[in-house]
Amino acid sequence: MSPLDWIAAKLDSLEQTGLQRRRRNVRPLPEGRCQIGEQTLWNFSTNDYLGLSGDVRLQEAANRAIADSGLGARASPLVSGRTPWHVELEQEIARLKQTSSALLFPSGYAANLGTIPALVSTDDVVFCDRLNHASLIDGCRLSGARLRVYPHSDLETLRRELIKCDADCRRLIVTDSLFSMDGDHAPLPELAKLAEEFGAMLLVDEAHATGIYGAQGGGLLEAAGVQFDGLITMGTLSKALGAQGGFVAGSQELIDWLWNSARTQIYSTALSIPVCAAATEAIRLVRAEPERRQRLLDMSGRLQDDLRAQGWNIPRNVHGPIIPIIVGDALQAVTLAARLEENGILVASIRPPTVPRQSARLRISLSAVHPTAGVQVLLAKLGELRSLE
Ligand SMILES: *Cc1c(COP(=O)(O)O)cnc(C)c1O
């Protein structure tokens, strides 16, 4: 008997229900492909929406920074880890997000975990969309604030909850902007109006939208023209920007406060130097090459039309690089993904607890560097599988 024996039973039960997650070894290749073992596949399961993670200009920027200052930041940002590369990147982020200031975190997950508890605590209330990303939910829990979960994008329920809540405490609404498992958008102008009406803060997680929407590629807040005093924006450098790390953007006071109080950036080593240099270059490319995001959004619109024509269940309000095909049963989603993989196509199957029960799905994510031929292969194979169902 070992005190760890319970783990085998837990793993067994995951296996039985199709919820066991396996590790695999995936080598990235150009044009949104990858290699697993001997097989080369079209990879429709990354968050590399603009294909920047393989862009030679990011590599060159990283190499220049390494040649100048080496690899690691050597300390937490508060101590001595904040280098000229960190400062420059924060300035680029603030410019992209049209805010006065920005602050780096080790990851987007760490940004949410550090920021929410810096904004609200036990006497306060936080309002959370039911489909928010796990990092937002974990941040809410860690804060100790009373948690009010409202049904997905349900403004009426949110309004009722805001009315019920006493006006003395701090109130914070948190939402994804592009929902990562559903591919739809939060009603940002309406959420901002509600927040203003009730004097609440609004934290918008633009992890999947940064680089994809808006004239400058700033995200969905930019595209919707939403700006007000209580707004806090966060995002990641690890998706469309092709690098690594998280950030918060907002007023100078907000950023000064997070610098002094957000524990996930105080007690963690600063991002590595080449990562900062590469992310800075990525933001410049996003601004300079809007054709990447245009191609991505055009591809997504066409693929959704074609998949619906094949009879797949794609939710109506999907806009952007993430296209969910709702399957329902977890084992069936896993089986479909396995059939695709045998045919050289990598698509994620997303199962509970990441999504609600009986809403397992295939999640196609497109990249601007996928050639049309690759998308055609995906479409043809899904068409075949559909006709077998
Ligand atoms: C991916 C993601 C994060 C976490 O970002 P990382 O930089 O990968 O840690 C946070 N929020 C949302 C909505 C995400 O999709």
mmCIF file of C-alpha atoms and ligand atoms in Angstrom:
data_model
loop_
_atom_site.group_PDB
_atom_site.id
_atom_site.type_symbol
_atom_site.label_atom_id
_atom_site.label_comp_id
_atom_site.label_asym_id
_atom_site.label_seq_id
_atom_site.Cartn_x
_atom_site.Cartn_y
_atom_site.Cartn_z
ATOM 1 C CA MET A 1 0.000 0.000 0.000
ATOM 2 C CA SER A 2 1.206 3.482 -0.884
ATOM 3 C CA PRO A 3 -0.515 6.751 0.083
ATOM 4 C CA LEU A 4 -0.593 7.479 -3.686
ATOM 5 C CA ASP A 5 -2.646 4.366 -4.573
ATOM 6 C CA TRP A 6 -5.838 6.416 -5.019
ATOM 7 C CA ILE A 7 -4.311 7.965 -8.157
ATOM 8 C CA ALA A 8 -4.495 4.737 -10.175
ATOM 9 C CA ALA A 9 -8.244 4.512 -9.529
ATOM 10 C CA LYS A 10 -8.723 8.150 -10.525
ATOM 11 C CA LEU A 11 -6.820 7.618 -13.802
ATOM 12 C CA ASP A 12 -8.848 4.476 -14.476
ATOM 13 C CA SER A 13 -12.110 6.314 -14.164
ATOM 14 C CA LEU A 14 -10.872 9.054 -16.531
ATOM 15 C CA GLU A 15 -9.938 6.350 -19.048
ATOM 16 C CA GLN A 16 -13.390 4.694 -18.801
ATOM 17 C CA THR A 17 -15.197 7.959 -19.579
ATOM 18 C CA GLY A 18 -12.956 9.106 -22.426
ATOM 19 C CA LEU A 19 -11.598 11.962 -20.314
ATOM 20 C CA GLN A 20 -8.017 10.766 -19.944
ATOM 21 C CA ARG A 21 -5.644 13.352 -21.458
ATOM 22 C CA ARG A 22 -2.513 12.053 -23.135
ATOM 23 C CA ARG A 23 0.782 13.771 -23.718
ATOM 24 C CA ARG A 24 2.188 13.834 -27.191
ATOM 25 C CA ASN A 25 5.325 15.025 -28.803
ATOM 26 C CA VAL A 26 4.589 17.494 -31.595
ATOM 27 C CA ARG A 27 7.261 19.171 -33.719
ATOM 28 C CA PRO A 28 6.070 22.441 -35.343
ATOM 29 C CA LEU A 29 6.604 22.836 -39.117
ATOM 30 C CA PRO A 30 5.977 25.780 -41.490
ATOM 31 C CA GLU A 31 2.542 26.569 -43.020
ATOM 32 C CA GLY A 32 0.610 25.419 -39.960
ATOM 33 C CA ARG A 33 1.810 21.818 -40.184
ATOM 34 C CA CYS A 34 3.474 19.615 -37.595
ATOM 35 C CA GLN A 35 5.203 16.276 -37.231
ATOM 36 C CA ILE A 36 4.187 13.532 -34.801
ATOM 37 C CA GLY A 37 6.451 10.476 -34.957
ATOM 38 C CA GLU A 38 6.882 9.757 -38.670
ATOM 39 C CA GLN A 39 3.659 11.464 -39.686
ATOM 40 C CA THR A 40 3.290 15.010 -41.061
ATOM 41 C CA LEU A 41 -0.070 16.617 -40.293
ATOM 42 C CA TRP A 42 -2.031 19.793 -40.912
ATOM 43 C CA ASN A 43 -2.269 21.324 -37.472
ATOM 44 C CA PHE A 44 -5.658 22.911 -36.736
ATOM 45 C CA SER A 45 -5.155 22.880 -32.996
ATOM 46 C CA THR A 46 -2.826 25.775 -32.227
ATOM 47 C CA ASN A 47 -3.445 29.335 -31.062
ATOM 48 C CA ASP A 48 -0.833 30.593 -33.516
ATOM 49 C CA TYR A 49 -3.554 32.484 -35.390
ATOM 50 C CA LEU A 50 -1.252 34.699 -37.437
ATOM 51 C CA GLY A 51 1.576 32.198 -37.877
ATOM 52 C CA LEU A 52 3.986 34.530 -36.083
ATOM 53 C CA SER A 53 5.551 31.882 -33.838
ATOM 54 C CA GLY A 54 7.537 30.603 -36.831
ATOM 55 C CA ASP A 55 8.215 34.014 -38.374
ATOM 56 C CA VAL A 56 11.893 34.587 -39.078
ATOM 57 C CA ARG A 57 11.654 38.237 -38.020
ATOM 58 C CA LEU A 58 10.695 37.205 -34.473
ATOM 59 C CA GLN A 59 13.653 34.822 -34.411
ATOM 60 C CA GLU A 60 15.998 37.569 -35.587
ATOM 61 C CA ALA A 61 14.719 39.973 -32.926
ATOM 62 C CA ALA A 62 15.222 37.283 -30.275
ATOM 63 C CA ASN A 63 18.731 36.507 -31.540
ATOM 64 C CA ARG A 64 19.770 40.163 -31.440
ATOM 65 C CA ALA A 65 18.557 40.440 -27.838
ATOM 66 C CA ILE A 66 20.391 37.269 -26.805
ATOM 67 C CA ALA A 67 23.600 38.478 -28.430
ATOM 68 C CA ASP A 68 23.272 41.720 -26.493
ATOM 69 C CA SER A 69 22.141 40.592 -23.043
ATOM 70 C CA GLY A 70 21.799 36.830 -22.886
ATOM 71 C CA LEU A 71 18.806 34.693 -22.100
ATOM 72 C CA GLY A 72 17.285 34.947 -18.655
ATOM 73 C CA ALA A 73 15.978 38.065 -16.897
ATOM 74 C CA ARG A 74 17.950 37.030 -13.784
ATOM 75 C CA ALA A 75 15.441 38.309 -11.196
ATOM 76 C CA SER A 76 11.854 39.209 -10.491
ATOM 77 C CA PRO A 77 10.818 42.467 -12.176
ATOM 78 C CA LEU A 78 10.607 44.243 -8.806
ATOM 79 C CA VAL A 79 14.150 43.373 -7.854
ATOM 80 C CA SER A 80 16.304 43.802 -10.974
ATOM 81 C CA GLY A 81 14.670 41.729 -13.724
ATOM 82 C CA ARG A 82 13.062 44.620 -15.591
ATOM 83 C CA THR A 83 15.413 45.293 -18.526
ATOM 84 C CA PRO A 84 15.154 47.721 -21.468
ATOM 85 C CA TRP A 85 13.462 44.853 -23.409
ATOM 86 C CA HIS A 86 10.712 44.634 -20.815
ATOM 87 C CA VAL A 87 10.217 48.403 -20.796
ATOM 88 C CA GLU A 88 10.021 48.567 -24.591
ATOM 89 C CA LEU A 89 7.541 45.705 -24.742
ATOM 90 C CA GLU A 90 5.302 47.293 -22.109
ATOM 91 C CA GLN A 91 5.314 50.497 -24.139
ATOM 92 C CA GLU A 92 4.372 48.621 -27.323
ATOM 93 C CA ILE A 93 1.543 46.856 -25.494
ATOM 94 C CA ALA A 94 0.188 50.139 -24.103
ATOM 95 C CA ARG A 95 0.289 51.610 -27.602
ATOM 96 C CA LEU A 96 -1.473 48.575 -29.104
ATOM 97 C CA LYS A 97 -4.157 48.714 -26.410
ATOM 98 C CA GLN A 98 -4.405 52.537 -26.481
ATOM 99 C CA THR A 99 -3.849 52.789 -22.721
ATOM 100 C CA SER A 100 -1.406 54.907 -20.746
ATOM 101 C CA SER A 101 0.457 51.942 -19.340
ATOM 102 C CA ALA A 102 0.919 48.159 -19.319
ATOM 103 C CA LEU A 103 2.494 45.512 -17.094
ATOM 104 C CA LEU A 104 4.041 42.146 -17.990
ATOM 105 C CA PHE A 105 3.280 38.865 -16.238
ATOM 106 C CA PRO A 106 4.928 35.423 -16.619
ATOM 107 C CA SER A 107 1.832 34.188 -18.514
ATOM 108 C CA GLY A 108 -1.778 35.130 -19.222
ATOM 109 C CA TYR A 109 -2.828 32.667 -16.554
ATOM 110 C CA ALA A 110 -0.580 34.419 -14.045
ATOM 111 C CA ALA A 111 -1.944 37.811 -15.153
ATOM 112 C CA ASN A 112 -5.496 36.796 -14.237
ATOM 113 C CA LEU A 113 -4.433 35.065 -11.044
ATOM 114 C CA GLY A 114 -2.505 38.125 -9.919
ATOM 115 C CA THR A 115 -4.830 40.870 -11.125
ATOM 116 C CA ILE A 116 -8.263 39.831 -9.855
ATOM 117 C CA PRO A 117 -7.151 39.434 -6.217
ATOM 118 C CA ALA A 118 -5.444 42.848 -6.514
ATOM 119 C CA LEU A 119 -8.796 44.399 -7.471
ATOM 120 C CA VAL A 120 -11.319 42.696 -5.191
ATOM 121 C CA SER A 121 -11.256 40.822 -1.892
ATOM 122 C CA THR A 122 -13.563 39.268 0.690
ATOM 123 C CA ASP A 123 -15.912 42.234 1.130
ATOM 124 C CA ASP A 124 -16.398 42.688 -2.614
ATOM 125 C CA VAL A 125 -18.380 41.030 -5.403
ATOM 126 C CA VAL A 126 -17.140 39.666 -8.712
ATOM 127 C CA PHE A 127 -19.481 38.901 -11.627
ATOM 128 C CA CYS A 128 -18.265 36.179 -13.945
ATOM 129 C CA ASP A 129 -19.622 34.857 -17.273
ATOM 130 C CA ARG A 130 -20.301 31.129 -16.952
ATOM 131 C CA LEU A 131 -18.060 30.335 -19.951
ATOM 132 C CA ASN A 132 -15.082 32.395 -18.819
ATOM 133 C CA HIS A 133 -11.615 30.878 -19.137
ATOM 134 C CA ALA A 134 -10.361 28.801 -16.184
ATOM 135 C CA SER A 135 -7.716 31.398 -15.326
ATOM 136 C CA LEU A 136 -10.412 34.047 -14.750
ATOM 137 C CA ILE A 137 -12.429 31.672 -12.605
ATOM 138 C CA ASP A 138 -9.350 30.703 -10.594
ATOM 139 C CA GLY A 139 -8.483 34.383 -10.135
ATOM 140 C CA CYS A 140 -12.015 35.070 -8.870
ATOM 141 C CA ARG A 141 -11.798 32.186 -6.406
ATOM 142 C CA LEU A 142 -8.374 33.208 -5.171
ATOM 143 C CA SER A 143 -9.600 36.761 -4.513
ATOM 144 C CA GLY A 144 -12.067 35.547 -1.899
ATOM 145 C CA ALA A 145 -14.703 37.957 -3.259
ATOM 146 C CA ARG A 146 -18.312 36.776 -3.425
ATOM 147 C CA LEU A 147 -18.710 35.158 -6.835
ATOM 148 C CA ARG A 148 -21.809 35.723 -8.974
ATOM 149 C CA VAL A 149 -21.730 33.557 -12.091
ATOM 150 C CA TYR A 150 -24.144 34.744 -14.776
ATOM 151 C CA PRO A 151 -25.321 32.649 -17.754
ATOM 152 C CA HIS A 152 -23.248 33.159 -20.890
ATOM 153 C CA SER A 153 -23.526 36.778 -22.138
ATOM 154 C CA ASP A 154 -26.849 37.180 -20.250
ATOM 155 C CA LEU A 155 -27.029 40.935 -19.634
ATOM 156 C CA GLU A 156 -30.447 40.789 -17.947
ATOM 157 C CA THR A 157 -29.273 38.418 -15.221
ATOM 158 C CA LEU A 158 -26.087 40.432 -14.798
ATOM 159 C CA ARG A 159 -28.147 43.614 -14.355
ATOM 160 C CA ARG A 160 -30.360 41.936 -11.743
ATOM 161 C CA GLU A 161 -27.307 40.741 -9.831
ATOM 162 C CA LEU A 162 -25.775 44.217 -9.954
ATOM 163 C CA ILE A 163 -28.997 45.740 -8.590
ATOM 164 C CA LYS A 164 -29.087 43.209 -5.737
ATOM 165 C CA CYS A 165 -25.557 43.965 -4.665
ATOM 166 C CA ASP A 166 -24.990 46.741 -2.137
ATOM 167 C CA ALA A 167 -23.312 49.812 -3.532
ATOM 168 C CA ASP A 168 -20.668 50.162 -0.837
ATOM 169 C CA CYS A 169 -18.458 47.274 -1.877
ATOM 170 C CA ARG A 170 -16.210 47.146 -4.931
ATOM 171 C CA ARG A 171 -17.717 45.415 -7.937
ATOM 172 C CA LEU A 172 -15.849 43.777 -10.765
ATOM 173 C CA ILE A 173 -17.277 42.250 -13.947
ATOM 174 C CA VAL A 174 -14.932 39.798 -15.704
ATOM 175 C CA THR A 175 -15.340 38.390 -19.189
ATOM 176 C CA ASP A 176 -13.479 36.837 -22.094
ATOM 177 C CA SER A 177 -13.830 38.965 -25.228
ATOM 178 C CA LEU A 178 -13.522 36.080 -27.721
ATOM 179 C CA PHE A 179 -14.699 32.942 -25.900
ATOM 180 C CA SER A 180 -12.054 30.324 -26.379
ATOM 181 C CA MET A 181 -14.172 27.172 -26.589
ATOM 182 C CA ASP A 182 -17.188 28.677 -28.363
ATOM 183 C CA GLY A 183 -15.671 31.177 -30.776
ATOM 184 C CA ASP A 184 -18.288 33.867 -30.035
ATOM 185 C CA HIS A 185 -17.860 37.423 -28.749
ATOM 186 C CA ALA A 186 -18.897 39.043 -25.463
ATOM 187 C CA PRO A 187 -21.315 41.992 -25.814
ATOM 188 C CA LEU A 188 -18.569 44.463 -24.887
ATOM 189 C CA PRO A 189 -20.363 47.805 -25.473
ATOM 190 C CA GLU A 190 -23.322 46.635 -23.390
ATOM 191 C CA LEU A 191 -21.085 45.282 -20.619
ATOM 192 C CA ALA A 192 -19.201 48.580 -20.521
ATOM 193 C CA LYS A 193 -22.494 50.493 -20.295
ATOM 194 C CA LEU A 194 -23.674 48.326 -17.404
ATOM 195 C CA ALA A 195 -20.348 48.718 -15.632
ATOM 196 C CA GLU A 196 -20.512 52.499 -16.002
ATOM 197 C CA GLU A 197 -24.124 52.640 -14.849
ATOM 198 C CA PHE A 198 -23.329 50.696 -11.668
ATOM 199 C CA GLY A 199 -19.870 52.115 -11.032
ATOM 200 C CA ALA A 200 -18.310 48.680 -11.502
ATOM 201 C CA MET A 201 -14.877 47.787 -12.854
ATOM 202 C CA LEU A 202 -14.737 45.706 -16.046
ATOM 203 C CA LEU A 203 -11.883 43.263 -16.728
ATOM 204 C CA VAL A 204 -11.796 42.066 -20.339
ATOM 205 C CA ASP A 205 -9.611 39.082 -21.248
ATOM 206 C CA GLU A 206 -8.469 39.536 -24.853
ATOM 207 C CA ALA A 207 -6.219 36.456 -24.924
ATOM 208 C CA HIS A 208 -7.701 35.146 -28.176
ATOM 209 C CA ALA A 209 -8.605 38.503 -29.725
ATOM 210 C CA THR A 210 -5.347 40.443 -29.445
ATOM 211 C CA GLY A 211 -3.790 40.741 -32.899
ATOM 212 C CA ILE A 212 -6.956 39.600 -34.677
ATOM 213 C CA TYR A 213 -9.491 42.435 -34.479
ATOM 214 C CA GLY A 214 -9.487 46.214 -34.770
ATOM 215 C CA ALA A 215 -7.802 48.579 -37.212
ATOM 216 C CA GLN A 216 -4.455 48.257 -35.349
ATOM 217 C CA GLY A 217 -5.001 44.651 -34.277
ATOM 218 C CA GLY A 218 -5.629 45.721 -30.670
ATOM 219 C CA GLY A 219 -8.553 43.337 -30.163
ATOM 220 C CA LEU A 220 -12.313 43.394 -29.796
ATOM 221 C CA LEU A 221 -12.352 46.411 -27.460
ATOM 222 C CA GLU A 222 -10.605 48.397 -30.174
ATOM 223 C CA ALA A 223 -12.947 47.049 -32.856
ATOM 224 C CA ALA A 224 -15.992 48.004 -30.756
ATOM 225 C CA GLY A 225 -14.495 51.377 -29.777
ATOM 226 C CA VAL A 226 -15.056 50.653 -26.073
ATOM 227 C CA GLN A 227 -13.153 52.851 -23.625
ATOM 228 C CA PHE A 228 -14.068 54.034 -20.128
ATOM 229 C CA ASP A 229 -12.429 54.743 -16.793
ATOM 230 C CA GLY A 230 -13.206 51.427 -15.132
ATOM 231 C CA LEU A 231 -11.758 49.302 -17.936
ATOM 232 C CA ILE A 232 -8.936 46.817 -17.349
ATOM 233 C CA THR A 233 -7.596 44.866 -20.334
ATOM 234 C CA MET A 234 -5.522 41.741 -20.167
ATOM 235 C CA GLY A 235 -4.100 39.465 -22.801
ATOM 236 C CA THR A 236 -1.363 37.063 -23.700
ATOM 237 C CA LEU A 237 1.713 37.256 -25.901
ATOM 238 C CA SER A 238 1.496 33.511 -26.512
ATOM 239 C CA LYS A 239 -1.367 33.214 -29.004
ATOM 240 C CA ALA A 240 -1.635 35.430 -32.094
ATOM 241 C CA LEU A 241 1.587 37.193 -31.052
ATOM 242 C CA GLY A 242 3.486 33.916 -31.257
ATOM 243 C CA ALA A 243 5.717 34.453 -28.194
ATOM 244 C CA GLN A 244 5.090 33.949 -24.477
ATOM 245 C CA GLY A 245 3.901 35.887 -21.449
ATOM 246 C CA GLY A 246 0.856 37.776 -20.206
ATOM 247 C CA PHE A 247 0.025 41.438 -19.699
ATOM 248 C CA VAL A 248 -2.462 43.893 -18.240
ATOM 249 C CA ALA A 249 -3.073 47.289 -19.849
ATOM 250 C CA GLY A 250 -4.865 50.290 -18.357
ATOM 251 C CA SER A 251 -4.410 53.574 -16.555
ATOM 252 C CA GLN A 252 -1.083 54.516 -14.980
ATOM 253 C CA GLU A 253 -2.609 54.246 -11.503
ATOM 254 C CA LEU A 254 -3.966 50.777 -12.180
ATOM 255 C CA ILE A 255 -0.574 49.600 -13.416
ATOM 256 C CA ASP A 256 1.254 51.214 -10.459
ATOM 257 C CA TRP A 257 -1.126 49.388 -8.124
ATOM 258 C CA LEU A 258 -0.609 46.026 -9.839
ATOM 259 C CA TRP A 259 3.162 46.570 -9.791
ATOM 260 C CA ASN A 260 2.873 46.913 -6.002
ATOM 261 C CA SER A 261 0.293 44.231 -5.321
ATOM 262 C CA ALA A 262 -0.105 41.563 -8.038
ATOM 263 C CA ARG A 263 1.684 38.648 -6.431
ATOM 264 C CA THR A 264 2.147 36.583 -9.603
ATOM 265 C CA GLN A 265 4.464 39.215 -11.067
ATOM 266 C CA ILE A 266 6.129 40.170 -7.779
ATOM 267 C CA TYR A 267 7.122 36.633 -6.823
ATOM 268 C CA SER A 268 8.046 35.255 -10.245
ATOM 269 C CA THR A 269 11.072 35.842 -12.451
ATOM 270 C CA ALA A 270 10.539 38.340 -15.258
ATOM 271 C CA LEU A 271 10.020 37.056 -18.804
ATOM 272 C CA SER A 272 13.183 36.052 -20.620
ATOM 273 C CA ILE A 273 14.902 38.709 -22.702
ATOM 274 C CA PRO A 274 14.557 37.114 -26.197
ATOM 275 C CA VAL A 275 10.859 36.481 -25.545
ATOM 276 C CA CYS A 276 10.343 40.190 -24.852
ATOM 277 C CA ALA A 277 12.231 41.179 -27.998
ATOM 278 C CA ALA A 278 10.244 38.714 -30.126
ATOM 279 C CA ALA A 279 6.901 39.860 -28.699
ATOM 280 C CA THR A 280 7.786 43.498 -29.363
ATOM 281 C CA GLU A 281 8.544 42.600 -32.977
ATOM 282 C CA ALA A 282 5.261 40.644 -33.197
ATOM 283 C CA ILE A 283 3.212 43.670 -32.129
ATOM 284 C CA ARG A 284 4.938 45.776 -34.795
ATOM 285 C CA LEU A 285 4.131 43.132 -37.411
ATOM 286 C CA VAL A 286 0.498 43.013 -36.301
ATOM 287 C CA ARG A 287 0.268 46.755 -36.839
ATOM 288 C CA ALA A 288 2.141 46.672 -40.160
ATOM 289 C CA GLU A 289 0.479 43.615 -41.726
ATOM 290 C CA PRO A 290 -3.305 43.813 -41.327
ATOM 291 C CA GLU A 291 -3.654 41.457 -44.321
ATOM 292 C CA ARG A 292 -2.831 38.537 -42.015
ATOM 293 C CA ARG A 293 -5.893 39.055 -39.827
ATOM 294 C CA GLN A 294 -8.057 39.815 -42.849
ATOM 295 C CA ARG A 295 -7.105 36.526 -44.503
ATOM 296 C CA LEU A 296 -7.748 34.646 -41.263
ATOM 297 C CA LEU A 297 -11.251 36.067 -40.823
ATOM 298 C CA ASP A 298 -12.116 35.471 -44.498
ATOM 299 C CA MET A 299 -10.950 31.854 -44.273
ATOM 300 C CA SER A 300 -13.013 31.307 -41.134
ATOM 301 C CA GLY A 301 -16.205 32.664 -42.701
ATOM 302 C CA ARG A 302 -15.846 30.421 -45.751
ATOM 303 C CA LEU A 303 -14.982 27.303 -43.763
ATOM 304 C CA GLN A 304 -17.975 27.766 -41.452
ATOM 305 C CA ASP A 305 -20.322 28.043 -44.438
ATOM 306 C CA ASP A 306 -18.851 24.890 -45.977
ATOM 307 C CA LEU A 307 -19.056 22.903 -42.713
ATOM 308 C CA ARG A 308 -22.682 23.888 -42.132
ATOM 309 C CA ALA A 309 -23.454 22.821 -45.685
ATOM 310 C CA GLN A 310 -22.035 19.375 -44.772
ATOM 311 C CA GLY A 311 -24.507 19.249 -41.882
ATOM 312 C CA TRP A 312 -22.171 19.853 -38.928
ATOM 313 C CA ASN A 313 -23.470 21.660 -35.861
ATOM 314 C CA ILE A 314 -21.607 24.982 -35.738
ATOM 315 C CA PRO A 315 -23.107 27.533 -33.324
ATOM 316 C CA ARG A 316 -24.594 30.522 -35.159
ATOM 317 C CA ASN A 317 -22.621 33.317 -33.519
ATOM 318 C CA VAL A 318 -19.087 32.133 -34.284
ATOM 319 C CA HIS A 319 -16.806 34.916 -35.591
ATOM 320 C CA GLY A 320 -13.067 34.449 -35.778
ATOM 321 C CA PRO A 321 -10.299 31.871 -35.854
ATOM 322 C CA ILE A 322 -11.954 29.350 -33.504
ATOM 323 C CA ILE A 323 -14.646 27.134 -35.036
ATOM 324 C CA PRO A 324 -16.294 24.626 -32.680
ATOM 325 C CA ILE A 325 -18.136 21.616 -34.099
ATOM 326 C CA ILE A 326 -20.506 20.536 -31.339
ATOM 327 C CA VAL A 327 -20.635 16.743 -31.096
ATOM 328 C CA GLY A 328 -22.082 16.176 -27.608
ATOM 329 C CA ASP A 329 -20.640 12.883 -26.432
ATOM 330 C CA ALA A 330 -17.016 12.952 -25.214
ATOM 331 C CA LEU A 331 -16.090 9.543 -26.655
ATOM 332 C CA GLN A 332 -17.525 10.462 -30.033
ATOM 333 C CA ALA A 333 -15.524 13.672 -30.114
ATOM 334 C CA VAL A 334 -12.370 11.714 -29.300
ATOM 335 C CA THR A 335 -13.161 9.155 -32.021
ATOM 336 C CA LEU A 336 -13.706 11.830 -34.672
ATOM 337 C CA ALA A 337 -10.430 13.515 -33.738
ATOM 338 C CA ALA A 338 -8.648 10.143 -33.966
ATOM 339 C CA ARG A 339 -10.105 9.492 -37.473
ATOM 340 C CA LEU A 340 -8.884 12.912 -38.593
ATOM 341 C CA GLU A 341 -5.451 12.306 -37.139
ATOM 342 C CA GLU A 342 -5.111 8.995 -38.997
ATOM 343 C CA ASN A 343 -5.685 11.077 -42.101
ATOM 344 C CA GLY A 344 -3.040 13.670 -41.355
ATOM 345 C CA ILE A 345 -5.211 16.309 -39.665
ATOM 346 C CA LEU A 346 -4.742 17.437 -36.089
ATOM 347 C CA VAL A 347 -7.889 18.910 -34.498
ATOM 348 C CA ALA A 348 -8.438 19.170 -30.738
ATOM 349 C CA SER A 349 -11.304 17.341 -29.118
ATOM 350 C CA ILE A 350 -12.499 19.381 -26.159
ATOM 351 C CA ARG A 351 -14.224 17.518 -23.378
ATOM 352 C CA PRO A 352 -15.595 18.130 -19.905
ATOM 353 C CA PRO A 353 -14.545 19.595 -17.540
ATOM 354 C CA THR A 354 -13.200 22.181 -20.012
ATOM 355 C CA VAL A 355 -16.711 22.481 -21.522
ATOM 356 C CA PRO A 356 -20.116 21.643 -19.948
ATOM 357 C CA ARG A 357 -21.261 18.008 -19.950
ATOM 358 C CA GLN A 358 -22.745 16.687 -23.205
ATOM 359 C CA SER A 359 -21.193 19.554 -25.169
ATOM 360 C CA ALA A 360 -17.952 17.862 -26.201
ATOM 361 C CA ARG A 361 -16.686 19.265 -29.456
ATOM 362 C CA LEU A 362 -14.045 19.375 -32.119
ATOM 363 C CA ARG A 363 -12.327 22.731 -32.008
ATOM 364 C CA ILE A 364 -10.835 23.841 -35.300
ATOM 365 C CA SER A 365 -8.450 26.724 -35.026
ATOM 366 C CA LEU A 366 -7.211 28.398 -38.157
ATOM 367 C CA SER A 367 -3.981 30.212 -38.824
ATOM 368 C CA ALA A 368 -3.356 32.891 -41.427
ATOM 369 C CA VAL A 369 -0.455 30.776 -42.711
ATOM 370 C CA HIS A 370 -2.599 27.720 -43.496
ATOM 371 C CA PRO A 371 -2.628 27.435 -47.292
ATOM 372 C CA THR A 372 -6.023 26.960 -48.962
ATOM 373 C CA ALA A 373 -4.971 23.417 -49.908
ATOM 374 C CA GLY A 374 -4.661 22.472 -46.231
ATOM 375 C CA VAL A 375 -8.119 23.764 -45.390
ATOM 376 C CA GLN A 376 -9.507 21.844 -48.380
ATOM 377 C CA VAL A 377 -8.027 18.606 -47.024
ATOM 378 C CA LEU A 378 -9.704 19.236 -43.668
ATOM 379 C CA LEU A 379 -13.035 19.991 -45.317
ATOM 380 C CA ALA A 380 -12.925 16.910 -47.572
ATOM 381 C CA LYS A 381 -12.112 14.573 -44.673
ATOM 382 C CA LEU A 382 -14.821 16.032 -42.445
ATOM 383 C CA GLY A 383 -17.261 15.630 -45.323
ATOM 384 C CA GLU A 384 -16.410 11.922 -45.558
ATOM 385 C CA LEU A 385 -16.783 11.417 -41.811
ATOM 386 C CA ARG A 386 -20.100 13.238 -41.863
ATOM 387 C CA SER A 387 -21.492 10.935 -44.525
ATOM 388 C CA LEU A 388 -20.557 7.903 -42.376
ATOM 389 C CA GLU A 389 -22.446 9.203 -39.316
HETATM 390 C C1 LIG B 1 -4.850 31.080 -23.071
HETATM 391 C C2 LIG B 1 -5.687 31.949 -22.212
HETATM 392 C C3 LIG B 1 -5.178 32.529 -21.059
HETATM 393 C C4 LIG B 1 -3.803 32.172 -20.547
HETATM 394 O O1 LIG B 1 -2.797 32.703 -21.301
HETATM 395 P P1 LIG B 1 -1.332 32.005 -21.245
HETATM 396 O O2 LIG B 1 -0.419 33.088 -21.656
HETATM 397 O O3 LIG B 1 -1.381 30.856 -22.189
HETATM 398 O O4 LIG B 1 -1.138 31.578 -19.828
HETATM 399 C C5 LIG B 1 -5.969 33.391 -20.343
HETATM 400 N N1 LIG B 1 -7.231 33.670 -20.732
HETATM 401 C C6 LIG B 1 -7.764 33.131 -21.824
HETATM 402 C C7 LIG B 1 -9.152 33.476 -22.231
HETATM 403 C C8 LIG B 1 -7.013 32.250 -22.596
HETATM 404 O O5 LIG B 1 -7.549 31.677 -23.669
#
